[in-house]
XYZ file of C-alpha atoms in Angstrom:
499
model
C 0.357 0.249 0.252
C 0.872 3.563 -1.362
C 1.580 7.200 0.770
C -1.677 8.165 -1.380
C -4.136 4.431 0.274
C -6.257 5.263 2.152
C -7.355 3.430 5.737
C -10.771 3.314 6.572
C -14.537 4.760 4.135
C -12.552 7.880 2.766
C -9.367 9.909 1.942
C -8.562 11.872 5.262
C -7.344 15.590 5.326
C -4.313 16.157 6.526
C -2.795 18.900 7.836
C -0.138 20.510 9.809
C 2.996 18.128 8.748
C 6.296 18.623 11.247
C 8.892 16.439 11.819
C 10.388 16.830 14.872
C 14.089 15.722 14.887
C 15.418 18.793 16.502
C 13.621 17.772 19.508
C 16.094 15.666 21.856
C 13.969 12.285 22.640
C 11.305 12.836 19.040
C 13.890 11.728 15.925
C 11.615 11.094 12.794
C 8.263 11.340 14.835
C 5.875 12.671 11.937
C 3.421 14.637 13.526
C -0.424 14.797 11.492
C -3.322 16.346 12.600
C -6.427 13.984 10.573
C -9.724 16.653 9.980
C -11.328 13.705 7.687
C -11.826 11.378 9.707
C -9.238 8.683 8.238
C -6.001 7.995 8.541
C -3.375 7.758 5.899
C -1.592 4.676 5.631
C 2.577 5.373 5.678
C 5.132 3.792 4.085
C 7.136 0.535 5.182
C 9.408 0.685 8.760
C 6.395 2.876 9.693
C 3.615 2.134 11.589
C 0.141 4.857 11.671
C -1.815 5.408 14.458
C -5.361 8.267 15.689
C -4.825 9.680 18.930
C -7.369 12.409 20.203
C -8.044 13.632 16.138
C -4.091 12.936 16.019
C -2.068 10.779 14.034
C 1.221 10.016 15.665
C 3.224 8.527 12.873
C 6.238 6.344 15.251
C 9.253 5.092 13.346
C 9.553 1.399 15.027
C 12.707 1.679 14.296
C 13.408 4.890 17.597
C 10.742 3.417 20.138
C 9.828 7.401 19.832
C 6.043 6.396 20.914
C 4.047 9.749 22.667
C 6.833 12.469 21.680
C 4.008 14.528 20.376
C 2.709 13.936 24.509
C 4.981 14.917 26.076
C 5.650 17.849 23.902
C 3.050 19.014 24.795
C 3.459 18.253 28.075
C 5.642 20.775 28.781
C 4.473 23.292 26.738
C 1.168 22.779 29.339
C 3.519 23.873 32.300
C 5.032 26.366 30.536
C 2.201 28.448 30.221
C 0.537 27.391 33.847
C 4.198 28.444 35.239
C 3.738 32.123 33.432
C 0.359 32.367 34.004
C 1.165 32.256 37.680
C 4.220 34.774 37.902
C 2.134 37.084 35.546
C -1.153 36.669 38.691
C 0.836 36.835 40.713
C 2.768 39.541 40.087
C -0.578 41.153 39.436
C -2.096 40.331 43.074
C 1.472 42.295 44.133
C 0.677 45.232 42.551
C -2.547 45.337 43.605
C -2.258 44.900 46.989
C 1.202 47.941 46.624
C -0.988 50.228 45.243
C -4.004 49.404 48.156
C -1.056 50.489 50.389
C 0.446 53.504 48.560
C -3.319 54.768 48.905
C -3.696 54.404 52.501
C 0.051 55.999 53.009
C -0.968 59.308 51.092
C -4.370 59.143 53.421
C -2.436 59.216 56.531
C 0.562 61.026 55.440
C -0.908 65.050 56.496
C -0.409 67.083 52.737
C -0.974 70.205 54.029
C 0.916 72.825 57.025
C -0.836 75.144 57.904
C -0.529 78.241 56.639
C 2.524 79.029 58.553
C 4.766 75.759 56.916
C 5.308 74.351 53.545
C 3.493 71.914 52.495
C 5.369 68.375 51.201
C 6.105 68.665 47.418
C 4.948 72.216 46.501
C 8.832 73.438 46.048
C 9.054 69.808 43.500
C 5.583 70.863 41.956
C 6.982 74.459 40.898
C 9.985 73.209 39.885
C 7.537 71.338 37.306
C 5.257 74.351 36.277
C 8.123 76.339 35.404
C 9.878 73.615 33.001
C 6.429 72.719 31.685
C 6.082 77.184 31.074
C 9.151 77.036 29.486
C 7.680 75.066 26.664
C 5.065 76.530 26.701
C 2.731 75.208 28.722
C 1.148 78.614 29.233
C 0.206 79.132 25.298
C -1.082 75.346 25.769
C -3.705 76.575 28.249
C -4.607 79.171 26.835
C -6.833 77.225 23.555
C -7.680 75.684 26.788
C -9.542 77.781 28.700
C -10.381 81.306 28.403
C -7.683 82.845 30.547
C -5.050 79.826 30.227
C -2.234 81.899 29.951
C -2.753 84.630 31.720
C -3.821 81.959 34.696
C -0.987 79.292 34.833
C 1.060 82.484 34.892
C -0.635 84.163 37.643
C -1.088 80.977 39.479
C 2.790 80.528 38.945
C 3.893 83.599 40.745
C 1.115 83.234 43.587
C 2.552 80.100 44.788
C 5.936 81.262 44.845
C 4.214 84.123 46.709
C 3.301 82.644 49.555
C 6.210 80.130 49.737
C 9.113 83.137 50.141
C 6.486 84.543 53.218
C 7.411 81.610 54.795
C 11.000 82.292 54.447
C 13.601 84.524 56.177
C 13.884 88.479 53.907
C 17.578 87.614 53.503
C 16.026 84.040 51.597
C 13.621 85.089 49.669
C 15.276 85.529 45.949
C 14.189 82.790 44.143
C 10.710 83.497 45.719
C 11.005 87.410 44.487
C 12.598 85.867 40.709
C 9.997 83.502 39.957
C 6.783 85.985 40.674
C 8.328 88.846 38.552
C 8.322 85.837 35.590
C 5.351 85.442 36.057
C 3.633 88.550 36.862
C 5.766 90.183 33.867
C 4.396 88.199 31.661
C 0.500 89.109 32.550
C 1.779 92.363 31.051
C 3.063 90.722 27.834
C 0.812 90.780 24.665
C -0.281 87.662 25.439
C -0.760 87.930 28.610
C -3.090 90.989 28.268
C -4.964 89.831 24.594
C -7.804 87.947 25.439
C -9.215 91.393 27.858
C -10.491 94.603 26.297
C -8.884 97.976 26.320
C -11.850 99.869 26.362
C -12.941 98.903 29.732
C -13.005 99.881 32.900
C -10.501 99.880 34.586
C -8.233 99.119 30.865
C -8.690 95.312 30.251
C -10.939 94.905 32.602
C -11.256 93.444 35.985
C -10.452 90.214 35.867
C -7.159 91.146 34.357
C -6.277 94.553 36.548
C -7.317 92.986 39.928
C -5.357 89.588 39.561
C -2.727 91.868 38.430
C -2.472 93.977 41.239
C -2.695 91.651 44.481
C 0.367 89.332 42.810
C 2.200 93.321 42.426
C 1.458 93.204 45.744
C 2.265 89.788 46.838
C 5.708 90.957 45.447
C 5.814 93.961 47.426
C 5.404 92.302 50.619
C 8.355 90.175 49.773
C 10.550 93.082 50.552
C 10.646 95.074 53.683
C 9.900 98.940 52.323
C 12.843 100.344 52.335
C 14.276 97.778 49.531
C 10.992 97.934 47.399
C 11.628 98.868 43.827
C 10.222 102.530 43.339
C 8.368 101.082 39.625
C 7.692 98.373 40.908
C 5.822 100.507 44.152
C 4.822 102.822 41.268
C 3.004 100.910 39.051
C 0.834 99.533 42.165
C -0.178 102.664 43.515
C -1.988 103.111 40.248
C -3.068 99.938 39.660
C -5.019 100.395 42.713
C -6.056 104.215 41.828
C -7.495 102.772 38.300
C -9.570 99.910 40.951
C -10.429 102.109 42.925
C -12.197 104.891 40.858
C -13.485 101.935 39.133
C -15.486 101.211 41.838
C -16.382 104.510 43.274
C -18.028 105.725 39.713
C -19.570 102.111 39.640
C -23.173 101.474 39.792
C -23.029 98.560 40.696
C -20.309 96.147 43.063
C -19.367 94.147 40.116
C -16.844 95.960 37.807
C -17.057 93.663 34.311
C -13.999 91.540 33.351
C -15.122 91.525 29.389
C -17.569 94.007 27.790
C -21.135 92.772 29.390
C -20.902 89.768 31.564
C -19.486 90.815 35.082
C -18.748 87.737 38.099
C -18.470 89.082 41.562
C -15.464 86.443 42.450
C -13.644 88.698 39.781
C -14.590 92.121 41.578
C -14.048 90.826 45.472
C -10.628 89.426 44.192
C -10.492 93.331 43.179
C -11.487 94.491 46.341
C -8.783 92.621 48.328
C -5.248 93.687 46.526
C -6.918 97.093 47.828
C -6.912 96.305 50.807
C -3.007 95.140 50.771
C -2.532 98.347 49.030
C -3.660 100.234 52.428
C -1.432 97.436 54.539
C 1.855 98.293 51.963
C 1.270 101.277 51.205
C -0.071 104.771 53.019
C -4.850 103.584 53.537
C -7.136 105.654 50.869
C -9.321 102.831 50.112
C -11.024 102.217 52.904
C -14.885 103.872 52.102
C -14.670 101.777 48.785
C -13.863 98.543 50.653
C -17.415 99.185 52.857
C -19.057 101.195 50.202
C -18.856 97.830 48.007
C -19.856 95.764 50.844
C -22.409 97.223 51.391
C -23.886 96.821 48.381
C -22.359 93.325 48.227
C -25.030 92.111 50.595
C -28.196 94.029 48.665
C -27.432 91.168 45.546
C -27.025 88.114 47.128
C -27.822 84.906 45.410
C -31.402 84.656 46.555
C -31.341 81.223 47.447
C -27.997 80.161 48.738
C -27.741 84.170 50.661
C -23.503 84.082 49.074
C -21.992 86.471 46.080
C -23.574 85.082 43.027
C -22.000 83.132 40.161
C -22.987 85.674 37.403
C -24.388 88.795 38.285
C -25.774 91.623 35.690
C -23.355 94.503 34.459
C -25.666 97.169 34.790
C -27.103 96.607 37.669
C -25.509 93.776 40.260
C -28.368 91.942 40.579
C -27.709 88.015 40.615
C -27.653 86.924 37.500
C -27.204 82.923 38.177
C -26.778 80.525 41.983
C -23.583 81.023 43.782
C -21.433 77.999 41.985
C -18.716 75.513 43.706
C -16.359 76.716 41.284
C -16.566 80.689 41.908
C -17.237 80.066 45.627
C -14.219 77.716 46.292
C -12.419 81.690 45.065
C -14.461 83.556 46.706
C -14.291 82.756 49.898
C -10.192 82.543 49.585
C -10.213 86.448 49.492
C -13.371 86.966 51.122
C -10.663 86.979 54.608
C -8.792 89.573 53.657
C -12.050 92.453 52.720
C -13.751 92.256 56.213
C -13.593 88.495 58.613
C -16.568 88.964 59.987
C -18.766 89.038 55.994
C -16.417 86.059 55.306
C -16.700 84.090 58.306
C -20.682 84.036 57.812
C -19.720 83.855 53.898
C -17.759 80.499 54.735
C -20.545 78.830 57.014
C -22.901 78.813 54.598
C -20.632 78.020 51.834
C -19.200 74.515 52.716
C -23.418 74.082 54.759
C -24.552 73.752 51.157
C -21.832 72.814 49.324
C -18.821 70.519 50.538
C -19.995 67.067 50.150
C -18.607 63.314 51.060
C -20.010 61.170 47.315
C -20.723 57.918 48.740
C -19.500 58.402 52.601
C -15.377 58.028 50.693
C -14.281 61.841 51.480
C -15.184 65.351 51.406
C -15.714 66.986 48.151
C -16.829 70.555 46.339
C -19.874 70.919 44.593
C -20.679 72.907 41.656
C -24.382 73.361 42.376
C -26.119 74.083 46.509
C -27.227 71.208 47.213
C -30.501 69.898 46.309
C -29.425 71.283 42.379
C -27.783 70.758 39.657
C -26.941 71.742 36.652
C -24.257 71.827 32.783
C -20.630 71.672 33.783
C -19.201 74.246 31.551
C -15.050 74.789 31.167
C -14.536 76.358 34.736
C -16.445 73.042 36.211
C -14.588 70.754 34.026
C -16.847 67.293 34.295
C -19.184 66.933 37.495
C -19.196 63.073 38.669
C -21.776 62.792 40.951
C -22.079 66.365 41.162
C -19.087 67.478 41.958
C -15.778 69.790 40.544
C -12.958 68.933 40.854
C -11.274 72.575 40.746
C -13.915 73.829 43.381
C -12.468 71.273 45.618
C -8.626 71.843 45.091
C -9.212 75.499 45.190
C -11.362 75.040 48.462
C -8.465 74.075 49.853
C -7.320 77.040 50.343
C -9.887 79.359 51.404
C -10.594 76.812 54.334
C -6.290 76.635 54.857
C -7.278 81.365 55.171
C -10.608 81.028 57.483
C -8.249 78.890 59.451
C -10.402 75.120 59.300
C -7.100 73.303 58.888
C -9.621 69.931 59.499
C -10.945 70.357 56.005
C -7.698 71.331 54.326
C -6.274 68.541 55.426
C -9.433 66.454 54.053
C -9.303 67.849 50.866
C -5.795 67.791 50.156
C -5.266 63.860 51.708
C -7.653 62.873 49.302
C -6.248 64.346 46.168
C -3.468 62.743 47.202
C -5.090 59.573 46.443
C -7.626 60.228 43.699
C -4.867 63.029 42.019
C -2.499 60.733 40.613
C 0.567 62.258 42.093
C 4.132 61.607 40.424
C 7.368 62.305 42.031
C 10.423 62.507 42.021
C 13.012 63.785 43.979
C 13.363 66.548 41.452
C 9.403 68.078 40.795
C 6.381 66.544 41.077
C 3.315 66.210 39.491
C -0.642 65.382 39.677
C -2.108 63.335 36.491
C 0.680 62.772 35.303
C 0.959 66.364 34.159
C -0.903 66.135 31.952
C -3.255 69.238 32.455
C -0.590 70.897 34.619
C -2.993 74.605 35.574
C -4.699 71.740 38.069
C -0.577 71.620 39.576
C -1.253 75.617 39.676
C -4.633 75.566 41.042
C -2.918 72.329 43.729
C 0.130 74.753 44.551
C -1.592 77.659 45.048
C -4.237 76.160 47.083
C -2.244 74.069 49.475
C 0.134 77.364 49.847
C -2.708 79.656 50.897
C -2.536 81.875 54.059
C -4.375 85.056 54.957
C -2.063 88.442 53.796
C -3.543 91.419 54.603
C -5.028 90.017 58.406
C -3.928 87.208 61.090
C -5.165 83.340 59.856
C -8.909 83.591 61.564
C -9.695 80.699 64.460
C -10.867 77.731 63.911
C -15.035 77.392 62.841
C -16.345 75.076 63.794
C -15.229 71.473 62.329
C -17.716 69.714 59.556
C -15.754 67.158 59.359
C -14.923 63.765 61.351
C -11.210 63.780 62.058
C -11.697 59.812 61.538
C -12.917 60.907 57.683
C -10.739 58.463 56.125
C -11.645 55.824 57.896
C -14.295 54.428 55.277
C -11.742 54.772 52.594
C -8.785 52.921 54.608
C -11.468 50.264 55.549
C -11.847 49.541 51.754
C -7.732 49.870 50.318
C -6.554 47.425 53.152
C -9.889 45.327 51.774
C -8.232 45.392 48.053
C -4.748 44.773 49.177
C -5.624 41.583 50.618
C -8.277 41.253 47.885
C -5.826 39.203 45.261
C -4.634 36.735 48.135
C -7.981 35.257 49.615
C -8.814 32.521 47.184
C -4.615 31.412 47.783
C -5.679 31.880 51.453
C -8.928 29.682 51.098
C -7.408 27.285 49.125
C -4.567 26.572 51.875
C -7.306 26.405 54.285
C -9.038 23.861 52.636
C -6.393 22.040 52.137
C -5.002 21.934 55.694
C -8.825 20.680 57.321
C -8.740 17.780 54.434
C -5.434 16.947 55.273
C -6.697 16.604 59.149
C -9.775 14.946 58.452
C -8.062 12.347 57.421
C -5.694 12.346 59.488
C -7.937 11.226 62.554
C -10.231 8.649 60.492
């Protein structure tokens, strides 16, 4: 019989013919898959044998029967070892990440109004490198004031850090703050703002610039201040004061026909800072502003509205977390008593604990939902991440260190910080303006008034316990099946021994 003769009732289809002479112990073996249900005969001196859908042609002269089974057994064994190692590696990774989360929750992430928060210097190094690489221009493509805000927050964070240093050791802070201030005054810094507004370029640009310029002056003793910087600060303050005095509304416009109360709050705080650094002249302006603000509060919440009518200042939009977190950062500089009242209202209506897992800040007051926008970002469970971060600073200037510390620790857990000995970034550094807001918030302290006493706590001292418990369970979960198997095996062995 030849190799083309049939064995059985029909011609089989043989595929996958494989010679295995190169495999030790398998010399002369021919393996083929029988897909047709039959079997080709093989030339003498070989004999053929069906084995589970395979044709194993055995070289009678070598006696290598079963080599295919041995080969497959070795491959299965290797695959099992790889799978076991992969599972073990995944379990180690999950447990390590969960335990790292526990550490980030319990290690303090803030240092109050006087200490330097851990890691902020490295954050500032990352931010400066990003700014030098064009992060300001990239931020401008994402946000209407992205270029301005990223530089402003960089400069303000350095002022905050400089205030924590002795007077003779503030050179780095002054250099970086002046670098940022120059960018605010550049064509790129002014580009989004109209020179036809009162004051020129609007209250947003003029107010934040004036606050940063006052911060630069705060870092030096009066006798060592640059006369040109002092003169510019006085001139810009005068322009702001005149605009408020002449306005029928306490809320000046930032863009043509648009007014946000938070921008005017920053500007009035800068006038208070002026009266701390230079001969006072704006007390009447600030007091008049406060009286008019009290008459134009959001009726739903009793807080400053998010947006106001540019003509008469009546509320145009309900108070929102993104603006309230910023308002409450600056109000203590203007009037501490009014600020405390507003802060407690804000905390009561906006600070929540979604799923019971940690403090966060809603974009809209409790019981109300609304759309997200470029300021708030996405709103999972109604929470604004940007408002939550800025609230760290608001809480800190109000002496509410427990809330500031809790929110900052939560940010350390969910913010995916990545650090090296030289830099630190959050969210893998994909959005540097988020790092800037976090650094500015963690370094917050009052510039004009002393830090007030802490308000009644609204966050438990053990707020982290549910999260830590969840992380501990997550760390242990990958090892539980193996532990359960070992326990069953021991019980089985004990039963057999007893029997």
